PDB file of C-alpha atoms in Angstrom:
ATOM      1  CA  UNK A   1      25.226  48.259  -0.825  1.00 43.00           C
ATOM      2  CA  UNK A   2      22.935  45.263  -0.721  1.00 48.00           C
ATOM      3  CA  UNK A   3      20.889  44.643   2.377  1.00 49.00           C
ATOM      4  CA  UNK A   4      21.464  41.623   4.510  1.00 49.00           C
ATOM      5  CA  UNK A   5      18.757  39.739   6.377  1.00 49.00           C
ATOM      6  CA  UNK A   6      19.487  39.211  10.049  1.00 50.00           C
ATOM      7  CA  UNK A   7      20.005  35.505  10.676  1.00 50.00           C
ATOM      8  CA  UNK A   8      20.610  35.698  14.431  1.00 54.00           C
ATOM      9  CA  UNK A   9      18.148  34.169  16.865  1.00 55.00           C
ATOM     10  CA  UNK A  10      16.394  36.605  19.206  1.00 63.00           C
ATOM     11  CA  UNK A  11      15.779  36.084  22.932  1.00 69.00           C
ATOM     12  CA  UNK A  12      12.113  35.492  22.050  1.00 66.00           C
ATOM     13  CA  UNK A  13      13.151  32.674  19.694  1.00 63.00           C
ATOM     14  CA  UNK A  14      15.194  30.988  22.409  1.00 64.00           C
ATOM     15  CA  UNK A  15      12.456  31.293  25.061  1.00 72.00           C
ATOM     16  CA  UNK A  16       9.844  29.895  22.679  1.00 64.00           C
ATOM     17  CA  UNK A  17      12.208  27.093  21.637  1.00 66.00           C
ATOM     18  CA  UNK A  18      12.946  26.099  25.244  1.00 72.00           C
ATOM     19  CA  UNK A  19       9.225  26.093  26.069  1.00 70.00           C
ATOM     20  CA  UNK A  20       8.357  23.928  23.046  1.00 65.00           C
ATOM     21  CA  UNK A  21      11.213  21.521  23.817  1.00 69.00           C
ATOM     22  CA  UNK A  22      10.034  21.149  27.443  1.00 74.00           C
ATOM     23  CA  UNK A  23       6.472  20.416  26.301  1.00 66.00           C
ATOM     24  CA  UNK A  24       7.755  18.023  23.647  1.00 65.00           C
ATOM     25  CA  UNK A  25      10.060  16.118  26.021  1.00 70.00           C
ATOM     26  CA  UNK A  26       7.307  15.828  28.650  1.00 68.00           C
ATOM     27  CA  UNK A  27       4.831  14.510  26.066  1.00 63.00           C
ATOM     28  CA  UNK A  28       7.362  12.066  24.609  1.00 63.00           C
ATOM     29  CA  UNK A  29       8.167  10.711  28.088  1.00 65.00           C
ATOM     30  CA  UNK A  30       4.455  10.158  28.766  1.00 61.00           C
ATOM     31  CA  UNK A  31       4.003   8.393  25.421  1.00 58.00           C
ATOM     32  CA  UNK A  32       7.168   6.353  25.993  1.00 58.00           C
ATOM     33  CA  UNK A  33       5.956   5.242  29.423  1.00 57.00           C
ATOM     34  CA  UNK A  34       2.635   4.116  27.940  1.00 55.00           C
ATOM     35  CA  UNK A  35       3.861   2.668  24.664  1.00 53.00           C
ATOM     36  CA  UNK A  36       7.099   0.928  25.601  1.00 55.00           C
ATOM     37  CA  UNK A  37       6.447  -0.692  28.979  1.00 62.00           C
ATOM     38  CA  UNK A  38       6.945  -4.447  28.867  1.00 74.00           C
ATOM     39  CA  UNK A  39       4.268  -7.085  29.512  1.00 81.00           C
ATOM     40  CA  UNK A  40       5.550 -10.310  31.148  1.00 86.00           C
ATOM     41  CA  UNK A  41       5.525 -13.316  28.817  1.00 87.00           C
ATOM     42  CA  UNK A  42       3.286 -16.158  30.033  1.00 88.00           C
ATOM     43  CA  UNK A  43       4.988 -19.493  30.682  1.00 90.00           C
ATOM     44  CA  UNK A  44       3.766 -22.694  29.019  1.00 89.00           C
ATOM     45  CA  UNK A  45       2.997 -24.318  32.395  1.00 91.00           C
ATOM     46  CA  UNK A  46       1.077 -21.245  33.601  1.00 92.00           C
ATOM     47  CA  UNK A  47      -1.230 -21.285  30.586  1.00 92.00           C
ATOM     48  CA  UNK A  48      -1.727 -25.052  30.791  1.00 94.00           C
ATOM     49  CA  UNK A  49      -2.577 -24.957  34.515  1.00 93.00           C
ATOM     50  CA  UNK A  50      -4.897 -21.961  34.057  1.00 93.00           C
ATOM     51  CA  UNK A  51      -6.902 -23.785  31.394  1.00 92.00           C
ATOM     52  CA  UNK A  52      -7.135 -26.921  33.493  1.00 92.00           C
ATOM     53  CA  UNK A  53      -8.191 -24.980  36.599  1.00 92.00           C
ATOM     54  CA  UNK A  54     -10.963 -23.327  34.585  1.00 90.00           C
ATOM     55  CA  UNK A  55     -12.321 -26.734  33.606  1.00 90.00           C
ATOM     56  CA  UNK A  56     -10.913 -27.067  30.099  1.00 91.00           C
ATOM     57  CA  UNK A  57      -8.965 -29.933  28.572  1.00 92.00           C
ATOM     58  CA  UNK A  58      -5.877 -28.443  26.899  1.00 90.00           C
ATOM     59  CA  UNK A  59      -3.961 -30.348  24.233  1.00 89.00           C
ATOM     60  CA  UNK A  60      -0.325 -30.031  23.252  1.00 86.00           C
ATOM     61  CA  UNK A  61      -0.404 -29.786  19.459  1.00 83.00           C
ATOM     62  CA  UNK A  62       3.223 -28.745  19.050  1.00 81.00           C
ATOM     63  CA  UNK A  63       4.429 -29.015  15.456  1.00 75.00           C
ATOM     64  CA  UNK A  64       7.417 -27.851  13.438  1.00 68.00           C
ATOM     65  CA  UNK A  65       5.824 -24.390  13.194  1.00 64.00           C
ATOM     66  CA  UNK A  66       5.931 -23.711  16.942  1.00 65.00           C
ATOM     67  CA  UNK A  67       8.351 -24.118  19.786  1.00 75.00           C
ATOM     68  CA  UNK A  68       5.377 -25.088  22.027  1.00 84.00           C
ATOM     69  CA  UNK A  69       1.611 -25.108  21.444  1.00 88.00           C
ATOM     70  CA  UNK A  70      -1.461 -25.397  23.678  1.00 91.00           C
ATOM     71  CA  UNK A  71      -4.922 -25.682  22.151  1.00 92.00           C
ATOM     72  CA  UNK A  72      -8.444 -25.850  23.593  1.00 91.00           C
ATOM     73  CA  UNK A  73     -11.327 -26.519  21.242  1.00 91.00           C
ATOM     74  CA  UNK A  74     -14.671 -27.199  22.905  1.00 88.00           C
ATOM     75  CA  UNK A  75     -18.269 -26.035  22.721  1.00 87.00           C
ATOM     76  CA  UNK A  76     -17.538 -22.839  24.654  1.00 87.00           C
ATOM     77  CA  UNK A  77     -14.464 -21.469  22.961  1.00 92.00           C
ATOM     78  CA  UNK A  78     -11.385 -22.000  20.823  1.00 94.00           C
ATOM     79  CA  UNK A  79      -8.099 -21.012  22.440  1.00 94.00           C
ATOM     80  CA  UNK A  80      -4.637 -21.361  20.939  1.00 93.00           C
ATOM     81  CA  UNK A  81      -1.402 -20.397  22.713  1.00 94.00           C
ATOM     82  CA  UNK A  82       1.937 -20.581  20.896  1.00 92.00           C
ATOM     83  CA  UNK A  83       5.500 -20.028  22.050  1.00 91.00           C
ATOM     84  CA  UNK A  84       8.101 -19.338  19.342  1.00 90.00           C
ATOM     85  CA  UNK A  85      11.874 -19.283  19.254  1.00 86.00           C
ATOM     86  CA  UNK A  86      12.002 -15.528  18.622  1.00 88.00           C
ATOM     87  CA  UNK A  87       9.907 -12.354  18.782  1.00 86.00           C
ATOM     88  CA  UNK A  88      10.288 -11.950  15.015  1.00 88.00           C
ATOM     89  CA  UNK A  89       8.708 -15.355  14.327  1.00 89.00           C
ATOM     90  CA  UNK A  90       5.918 -14.625  16.796  1.00 89.00           C
ATOM     91  CA  UNK A  91       5.227 -11.261  15.142  1.00 87.00           C
ATOM     92  CA  UNK A  92       5.072 -12.915  11.723  1.00 88.00           C
ATOM     93  CA  UNK A  93       2.573 -15.481  13.026  1.00 88.00           C
ATOM     94  CA  UNK A  94       0.525 -12.765  14.743  1.00 87.00           C
ATOM     95  CA  UNK A  95       0.215 -11.004  11.381  1.00 87.00           C
ATOM     96  CA  UNK A  96      -1.383 -14.195  10.034  1.00 88.00           C
ATOM     97  CA  UNK A  97      -3.768 -14.260  13.005  1.00 88.00           C
ATOM     98  CA  UNK A  98      -4.657 -10.606  12.368  1.00 86.00           C
ATOM     99  CA  UNK A  99      -5.332 -11.337   8.694  1.00 85.00           C
ATOM    100  CA  UNK A 100      -7.438 -14.356   9.650  1.00 85.00           C
ATOM    101  CA  UNK A 101      -9.585 -12.184  11.930  1.00 84.00           C
ATOM    102  CA  UNK A 102     -10.078  -9.236   9.589  1.00 80.00           C
ATOM    103  CA  UNK A 103     -11.014 -11.633   6.752  1.00 78.00           C
ATOM    104  CA  UNK A 104     -14.152 -12.391   8.777  1.00 73.00           C
ATOM    105  CA  UNK A 105     -15.074  -8.716   9.143  1.00 64.00           C
ATOM    106  CA  UNK A 106     -17.420  -6.933   6.775  1.00 56.00           C
ATOM    107  CA  UNK A 107     -15.282  -3.808   7.139  1.00 54.00           C
ATOM    108  CA  UNK A 108     -11.624  -4.831   7.709  1.00 53.00           C
ATOM    109  CA  UNK A 109      -9.700  -3.277  10.596  1.00 50.00           C
ATOM    110  CA  UNK A 110     -12.792  -1.870  12.313  1.00 61.00           C
ATOM    111  CA  UNK A 111     -12.039  -3.749  15.535  1.00 64.00           C
ATOM    112  CA  UNK A 112     -10.106  -2.548  18.588  1.00 69.00           C
ATOM    113  CA  UNK A 113      -6.334  -2.463  18.121  1.00 66.00           C
ATOM    114  CA  UNK A 114      -3.615  -1.384  20.520  1.00 71.00           C
ATOM    115  CA  UNK A 115       0.114  -1.821  20.911  1.00 70.00           C
ATOM    116  CA  UNK A 116       2.191  -1.210  24.029  1.00 72.00           C
ATOM    117  CA  UNK A 117       5.831  -2.197  24.082  1.00 71.00           C
ATOM    118  CA  UNK A 118       5.987  -5.952  23.459  1.00 80.00           C
ATOM    119  CA  UNK A 119       2.165  -6.222  23.687  1.00 82.00           C
ATOM    120  CA  UNK A 120      -0.172  -6.164  20.664  1.00 85.00           C
ATOM    121  CA  UNK A 121      -3.887  -6.991  20.665  1.00 85.00           C
ATOM    122  CA  UNK A 122      -6.642  -6.910  18.057  1.00 85.00           C
ATOM    123  CA  UNK A 123     -10.224  -7.838  18.907  1.00 84.00           C
ATOM    124  CA  UNK A 124     -13.526  -7.640  17.077  1.00 84.00           C
ATOM    125  CA  UNK A 125     -17.037  -9.100  17.008  1.00 83.00           C
ATOM    126  CA  UNK A 126     -18.603 -10.636  13.884  1.00 83.00           C
ATOM    127  CA  UNK A 127     -22.070 -12.252  13.932  1.00 83.00           C
ATOM    128  CA  UNK A 128     -22.052 -12.406  17.757  1.00 84.00           C
ATOM    129  CA  UNK A 129     -18.696 -14.208  17.774  1.00 87.00           C
ATOM    130  CA  UNK A 130     -15.804 -12.457  19.551  1.00 88.00           C
ATOM    131  CA  UNK A 131     -12.318 -12.843  18.046  1.00 90.00           C
ATOM    132  CA  UNK A 132      -9.037 -11.832  19.658  1.00 91.00           C
ATOM    133  CA  UNK A 133      -5.411 -12.014  18.556  1.00 91.00           C
ATOM    134  CA  UNK A 134      -2.585 -11.176  20.978  1.00 91.00           C
ATOM    135  CA  UNK A 135       1.201 -11.119  20.777  1.00 92.00           C
ATOM    136  CA  UNK A 136       3.427 -10.717  23.814  1.00 91.00           C
ATOM    137  CA  UNK A 137       7.142 -11.090  23.123  1.00 88.00           C
ATOM    138  CA  UNK A 138       7.684 -14.501  21.524  1.00 91.00           C
ATOM    139  CA  UNK A 139       4.160 -15.778  22.271  1.00 92.00           C
ATOM    140  CA  UNK A 140       0.791 -15.456  20.534  1.00 93.00           C
ATOM    141  CA  UNK A 141      -2.838 -16.120  21.413  1.00 93.00           C
ATOM    142  CA  UNK A 142      -5.667 -16.691  18.951  1.00 94.00           C
ATOM    143  CA  UNK A 143      -9.098 -17.233  20.451  1.00 93.00           C
ATOM    144  CA  UNK A 144     -12.784 -16.886  19.661  1.00 93.00           C
ATOM    145  CA  UNK A 145     -16.106 -17.656  21.326  1.00 92.00           C
ATOM    146  CA  UNK A 146     -19.778 -16.711  21.272  1.00 91.00           C
ATOM    147  CA  UNK A 147     -20.550 -13.478  23.099  1.00 86.00           C
ATOM    148  CA  UNK A 148     -22.202 -15.370  25.953  1.00 89.00           C
ATOM    149  CA  UNK A 149     -18.837 -16.961  26.802  1.00 90.00           C
ATOM    150  CA  UNK A 150     -16.795 -13.753  26.506  1.00 89.00           C
ATOM    151  CA  UNK A 151     -16.338 -13.517  30.284  1.00 88.00           C
ATOM    152  CA  UNK A 152     -14.866 -17.026  30.331  1.00 91.00           C
ATOM    153  CA  UNK A 153     -12.328 -16.024  27.672  1.00 91.00           C
ATOM    154  CA  UNK A 154     -11.542 -12.766  29.476  1.00 90.00           C
ATOM    155  CA  UNK A 155     -10.881 -14.649  32.721  1.00 90.00           C
ATOM    156  CA  UNK A 156      -8.318 -16.874  30.959  1.00 92.00           C
ATOM    157  CA  UNK A 157      -6.525 -13.888  29.441  1.00 92.00           C
ATOM    158  CA  UNK A 158      -6.547 -12.025  32.767  1.00 91.00           C
ATOM    159  CA  UNK A 159      -5.187 -15.090  34.600  1.00 91.00           C
ATOM    160  CA  UNK A 160      -2.202 -15.433  32.245  1.00 91.00           C
ATOM    161  CA  UNK A 161      -1.554 -11.661  32.361  1.00 89.00           C
ATOM    162  CA  UNK A 162      -2.547 -10.900  28.751  1.00 88.00           C
ATOM    163  CA  UNK A 163      -5.564  -8.756  29.639  1.00 85.00           C
ATOM    164  CA  UNK A 164      -6.126  -6.294  32.476  1.00 78.00           C
ATOM    165  CA  UNK A 165      -9.504  -5.850  34.169  1.00 72.00           C
ATOM    166  CA  UNK A 166      -9.198  -2.119  33.458  1.00 62.00           C
ATOM    167  CA  UNK A 167      -9.247  -2.897  29.719  1.00 59.00           C
ATOM    168  CA  UNK A 168     -12.682  -4.524  29.858  1.00 57.00           C
ATOM    169  CA  UNK A 169     -15.422  -2.433  28.323  1.00 52.00           C
ATOM    170  CA  UNK A 170     -12.916  -0.058  26.735  1.00 50.00           C
ATOM    171  CA  UNK A 171     -12.195   0.238  23.047  1.00 48.00           C
ATOM    172  CA  UNK A 172      -8.403   0.093  22.864  1.00 43.00           C
ATOM    173  CA  UNK A 173      -8.060   1.908  19.586  1.00 56.00           C
ATOM    174  CA  UNK A 174      -4.790   2.797  17.851  1.00 60.00           C
ATOM    175  CA  UNK A 175      -6.603   5.576  15.983  1.00 65.00           C
ATOM    176  CA  UNK A 176      -6.906   7.674  19.146  1.00 67.00           C
ATOM    177  CA  UNK A 177      -3.153   7.481  19.791  1.00 71.00           C
ATOM    178  CA  UNK A 178      -2.433   8.266  16.125  1.00 75.00           C
ATOM    179  CA  UNK A 179      -4.594  11.395  16.274  1.00 79.00           C
ATOM    180  CA  UNK A 180      -2.751  12.576  19.409  1.00 77.00           C
ATOM    181  CA  UNK A 181       0.601  11.887  17.712  1.00 79.00           C
ATOM    182  CA  UNK A 182      -0.398  13.824  14.576  1.00 83.00           C
ATOM    183  CA  UNK A 183      -1.469  16.821  16.683  1.00 83.00           C
ATOM    184  CA  UNK A 184       1.836  16.593  18.563  1.00 79.00           C
ATOM    185  CA  UNK A 185       3.799  16.684  15.311  1.00 83.00           C
ATOM    186  CA  UNK A 186       1.773  19.659  14.038  1.00 84.00           C
ATOM    187  CA  UNK A 187       2.001  21.824  17.168  1.00 83.00           C
ATOM    188  CA  UNK A 188       5.497  20.822  18.325  1.00 79.00           C
ATOM    189  CA  UNK A 189       7.749  19.306  15.640  1.00 80.00           C
ATOM    190  CA  UNK A 190       6.718  21.616  12.800  1.00 83.00           C
ATOM    191  CA  UNK A 191       7.241  24.820  14.847  1.00 83.00           C
ATOM    192  CA  UNK A 192      10.574  23.450  16.109  1.00 80.00           C
ATOM    193  CA  UNK A 193      11.606  22.658  12.533  1.00 83.00           C
ATOM    194  CA  UNK A 194      10.738  26.202  11.490  1.00 82.00           C
ATOM    195  CA  UNK A 195      12.667  27.785  14.369  1.00 79.00           C
ATOM    196  CA  UNK A 196      15.696  25.564  13.814  1.00 79.00           C
ATOM    197  CA  UNK A 197      15.895  26.491  10.108  1.00 82.00           C
ATOM    198  CA  UNK A 198      15.659  30.272  10.545  1.00 79.00           C
ATOM    199  CA  UNK A 199      19.296  30.704   9.551  1.00 78.00           C
ATOM    200  CA  UNK A 200      18.659  28.741   6.331  1.00 81.00           C
ATOM    201  CA  UNK A 201      15.697  30.931   5.353  1.00 81.00           C
ATOM    202  CA  UNK A 202      17.800  34.029   5.859  1.00 80.00           C
ATOM    203  CA  UNK A 203      20.668  32.543   3.824  1.00 82.00           C
ATOM    204  CA  UNK A 204      18.274  31.750   0.963  1.00 83.00           C
ATOM    205  CA  UNK A 205      16.975  35.331   0.866  1.00 81.00           C
ATOM    206  CA  UNK A 206      20.494  36.754   1.047  1.00 81.00           C
ATOM    207  CA  UNK A 207      21.815  34.540  -1.744  1.00 83.00           C
ATOM    208  CA  UNK A 208      18.716  35.113  -3.893  1.00 80.00           C
ATOM    209  CA  UNK A 209      19.757  38.787  -4.000  1.00 79.00           C
ATOM    210  CA  UNK A 210      16.288  39.988  -3.011  1.00 75.00           C
ATOM    211  CA  UNK A 211      16.152  43.412  -1.383  1.00 75.00           C
ATOM    212  CA  UNK A 212      14.057  44.184   1.696  1.00 76.00           C
ATOM    213  CA  UNK A 213      11.981  46.589  -0.411  1.00 80.00           C
ATOM    214  CA  UNK A 214      11.241  43.794  -2.886  1.00 79.00           C
ATOM    215  CA  UNK A 215      10.093  41.448  -0.108  1.00 80.00           C
ATOM    216  CA  UNK A 216       7.902  44.141   1.505  1.00 81.00           C
ATOM    217  CA  UNK A 217       6.357  44.967  -1.864  1.00 83.00           C
ATOM    218  CA  UNK A 218       5.678  41.279  -2.460  1.00 81.00           C
ATOM    219  CA  UNK A 219       3.887  41.011   0.886  1.00 82.00           C
ATOM    220  CA  UNK A 220       1.732  44.068   0.191  1.00 83.00           C
ATOM    221  CA  UNK A 221       0.695  42.825  -3.249  1.00 81.00           C
ATOM    222  CA  UNK A 222      -0.165  39.297  -2.063  1.00 81.00           C
ATOM    223  CA  UNK A 223      -3.753  38.519  -1.085  1.00 81.00           C
ATOM    224  CA  UNK A 224      -2.773  36.023   1.609  1.00 83.00           C
ATOM    225  CA  UNK A 225       0.224  34.241   3.108  1.00 80.00           C
ATOM    226  CA  UNK A 226      -0.049  31.338   0.659  1.00 82.00           C
ATOM    227  CA  UNK A 227       0.013  33.700  -2.313  1.00 84.00           C
ATOM    228  CA  UNK A 228       3.040  35.455  -0.821  1.00 81.00           C
ATOM    229  CA  UNK A 229       4.907  32.195  -0.210  1.00 82.00           C
ATOM    230  CA  UNK A 230       4.206  30.994  -3.756  1.00 84.00           C
ATOM    231  CA  UNK A 231       5.412  34.239  -5.344  1.00 83.00           C
ATOM    232  CA  UNK A 232       8.517  34.224  -3.151  1.00 83.00           C
ATOM    233  CA  UNK A 233       9.213  30.625  -4.144  1.00 83.00           C
ATOM    234  CA  UNK A 234       8.992  31.562  -7.847  1.00 83.00           C
ATOM    235  CA  UNK A 235      11.418  34.450  -7.358  1.00 83.00           C
ATOM    236  CA  UNK A 236      13.943  32.227  -5.561  1.00 84.00           C
ATOM    237  CA  UNK A 237      13.745  29.476  -8.205  1.00 83.00           C
ATOM    238  CA  UNK A 238      14.637  32.100 -10.836  1.00 82.00           C
ATOM    239  CA  UNK A 239      17.524  33.572  -8.829  1.00 82.00           C
ATOM    240  CA  UNK A 240      21.085  32.359  -8.185  1.00 84.00           C
ATOM    241  CA  UNK A 241      22.213  28.720  -8.253  1.00 86.00           C
ATOM    242  CA  UNK A 242      23.328  28.886  -4.609  1.00 86.00           C
ATOM    243  CA  UNK A 243      19.891  30.089  -3.523  1.00 83.00           C
ATOM    244  CA  UNK A 244      18.283  27.194  -5.423  1.00 85.00           C
ATOM    245  CA  UNK A 245      20.571  24.660  -3.735  1.00 86.00           C
ATOM    246  CA  UNK A 246      19.849  26.163  -0.318  1.00 84.00           C
ATOM    247  CA  UNK A 247      16.129  25.950  -1.120  1.00 85.00           C
ATOM    248  CA  UNK A 248      16.446  22.218  -1.837  1.00 86.00           C
ATOM    249  CA  UNK A 249      18.424  21.685   1.380  1.00 86.00           C
ATOM    250  CA  UNK A 250      15.800  23.671   3.296  1.00 85.00           C
ATOM    251  CA  UNK A 251      13.008  21.467   1.911  1.00 84.00           C
ATOM    252  CA  UNK A 252      14.917  18.304   2.893  1.00 86.00           C
ATOM    253  CA  UNK A 253      15.053  19.540   6.499  1.00 86.00           C
ATOM    254  CA  UNK A 254      11.250  19.307   6.614  1.00 85.00           C
ATOM    255  CA  UNK A 255      10.989  15.970   4.798  1.00 87.00           C
ATOM    256  CA  UNK A 256      11.191  13.645   7.872  1.00 86.00           C
ATOM    257  CA  UNK A 257       8.471  15.613   9.711  1.00 86.00           C
ATOM    258  CA  UNK A 258       6.196  15.626   6.650  1.00 88.00           C
ATOM    259  CA  UNK A 259       6.724  11.885   6.112  1.00 87.00           C
ATOM    260  CA  UNK A 260       6.104  11.345   9.830  1.00 86.00           C
ATOM    261  CA  UNK A 261       2.700  13.050   9.601  1.00 86.00           C
ATOM    262  CA  UNK A 262       1.807  11.134   6.420  1.00 88.00           C
ATOM    263  CA  UNK A 263       2.763   7.699   7.787  1.00 84.00           C
ATOM    264  CA  UNK A 264       0.980   8.362  11.092  1.00 82.00           C
ATOM    265  CA  UNK A 265      -2.121   9.363   9.122  1.00 84.00           C
ATOM    266  CA  UNK A 266      -1.899   6.110   7.131  1.00 81.00           C
ATOM    267  CA  UNK A 267      -1.559   4.218  10.423  1.00 74.00           C
ATOM    268  CA  UNK A 268      -4.645   6.010  11.757  1.00 74.00           C
ATOM    269  CA  UNK A 269      -6.677   5.064   8.672  1.00 74.00           C
ATOM    270  CA  UNK A 270      -5.473   1.448   8.858  1.00 66.00           C
ATOM    271  CA  UNK A 271      -5.942   1.377  12.650  1.00 62.00           C
ATOM    272  CA  UNK A 272      -2.440   0.071  13.324  1.00 63.00           C
ATOM    273  CA  UNK A 273       0.972   1.246  14.461  1.00 63.00           C
ATOM    274  CA  UNK A 274       3.570   1.595  11.694  1.00 67.00           C
ATOM    275  CA  UNK A 275       7.035   0.928  13.099  1.00 62.00           C
ATOM    276  CA  UNK A 276       8.617   3.147  10.409  1.00 67.00           C
ATOM    277  CA  UNK A 277       7.215   6.234  12.193  1.00 75.00           C
ATOM    278  CA  UNK A 278       9.478   5.572  15.201  1.00 71.00           C
ATOM    279  CA  UNK A 279      12.606   5.877  13.031  1.00 75.00           C
ATOM    280  CA  UNK A 280      11.266   8.945  11.208  1.00 79.00           C
ATOM    281  CA  UNK A 281      10.658  10.623  14.557  1.00 77.00           C
ATOM    282  CA  UNK A 282      14.246   9.965  15.654  1.00 79.00           C
ATOM    283  CA  UNK A 283      15.606  11.337  12.350  1.00 82.00           C
ATOM    284  CA  UNK A 284      13.412  14.467  12.604  1.00 81.00           C
ATOM    285  CA  UNK A 285      14.586  15.193  16.170  1.00 79.00           C
ATOM    286  CA  UNK A 286      18.265  14.687  15.217  1.00 81.00           C
ATOM    287  CA  UNK A 287      17.891  17.139  12.306  1.00 82.00           C
ATOM    288  CA  UNK A 288      16.192  19.746  14.520  1.00 80.00           C
ATOM    289  CA  UNK A 289      18.878  19.488  17.218  1.00 78.00           C
ATOM    290  CA  UNK A 290      21.601  19.627  14.553  1.00 78.00           C
ATOM    291  CA  UNK A 291      20.115  22.787  13.023  1.00 76.00           C
ATOM    292  CA  UNK A 292      19.876  24.503  16.404  1.00 72.00           C
ATOM    293  CA  UNK A 293      23.515  23.697  17.104  1.00 67.00           C
ATOM    294  CA  UNK A 294      24.751  25.343  13.894  1.00 62.00           C
ATOM    295  CA  UNK A 295      26.177  28.814  14.189  1.00 48.00           C
ATOM    296  CA  UNK A 296      24.504  31.452  12.087  1.00 44.00           C
ATOM    297  CA  UNK A 297      26.542  32.919   9.275  1.00 42.00           C
ATOM    298  CA  UNK A 298      26.297  36.685   9.181  1.00 36.00           C
ATOM    299  CA  UNK A 299      28.345  37.351   6.050  1.00 37.00           C
ATOM    300  CA  UNK A 300      26.709  39.788   3.651  1.00 33.00           C
ATOM    301  CA  UNK A 301      25.755  38.648   0.190  1.00 33.00           C
ATOM    302  CA  UNK A 302      27.989  39.673  -2.619  1.00 31.00           C
TER     303      UNK A 302
END
């Protein structure tokens, strides 16, 4: 009689799963609160009045490209505020602003970048000139000035609500958030994925017709866990067709999490948030929940 691997979850599995889920949910809520809060969009009149009150002479240079435009270009600074018909158009124009700024850098994307809900900002300093690009909803700001006039520029941005005093002197870097996200995926999502696919691993071993003695012998003869996993993988790929198909399905369960880690790493290296990671995260969580909800099949292999 062939031995069957137990595919049932133990009480320890459930306790560990509940603990990881609580930690994960708490962390996600904290990230959501920080990343998805909305920044009020500045009104055309507010920006115009702010510039005038600060002693500047704003011009309305509205063209076919913008819904409304305000521009200041004097000896102190250059300031451009645009209001578009949609967030999508504003985001497209902000990408051009971002490209315009990084083209001036010796090492592209080495400035400070952050995104929070409908708020995106990139700032850098090149040859003692400070550049900043901001998008809030359907509006954008592109401005630059010599370092000696940086406080004047900051005061304008604070007055229209596009910069907080608490942000001054801090490097708002997307890389830091990406590193935290990657660690979160490694210590939370990967363990959850492994726990949720326990029944699949047991089904693969059962359908591969590998005895417990064979598995124990394989572990003893392997120098390390990686050697053991590789040898086990080779045995399964040379076993039954059903075991091979289950192995492919098992690998696909991990794919969203792996892609999530890769894309977040790319975002960290590029110092920007990649929207695609949000959808990958949702897919990974749905798969994990779906796997936990499946009942384990305890039929013996034939």
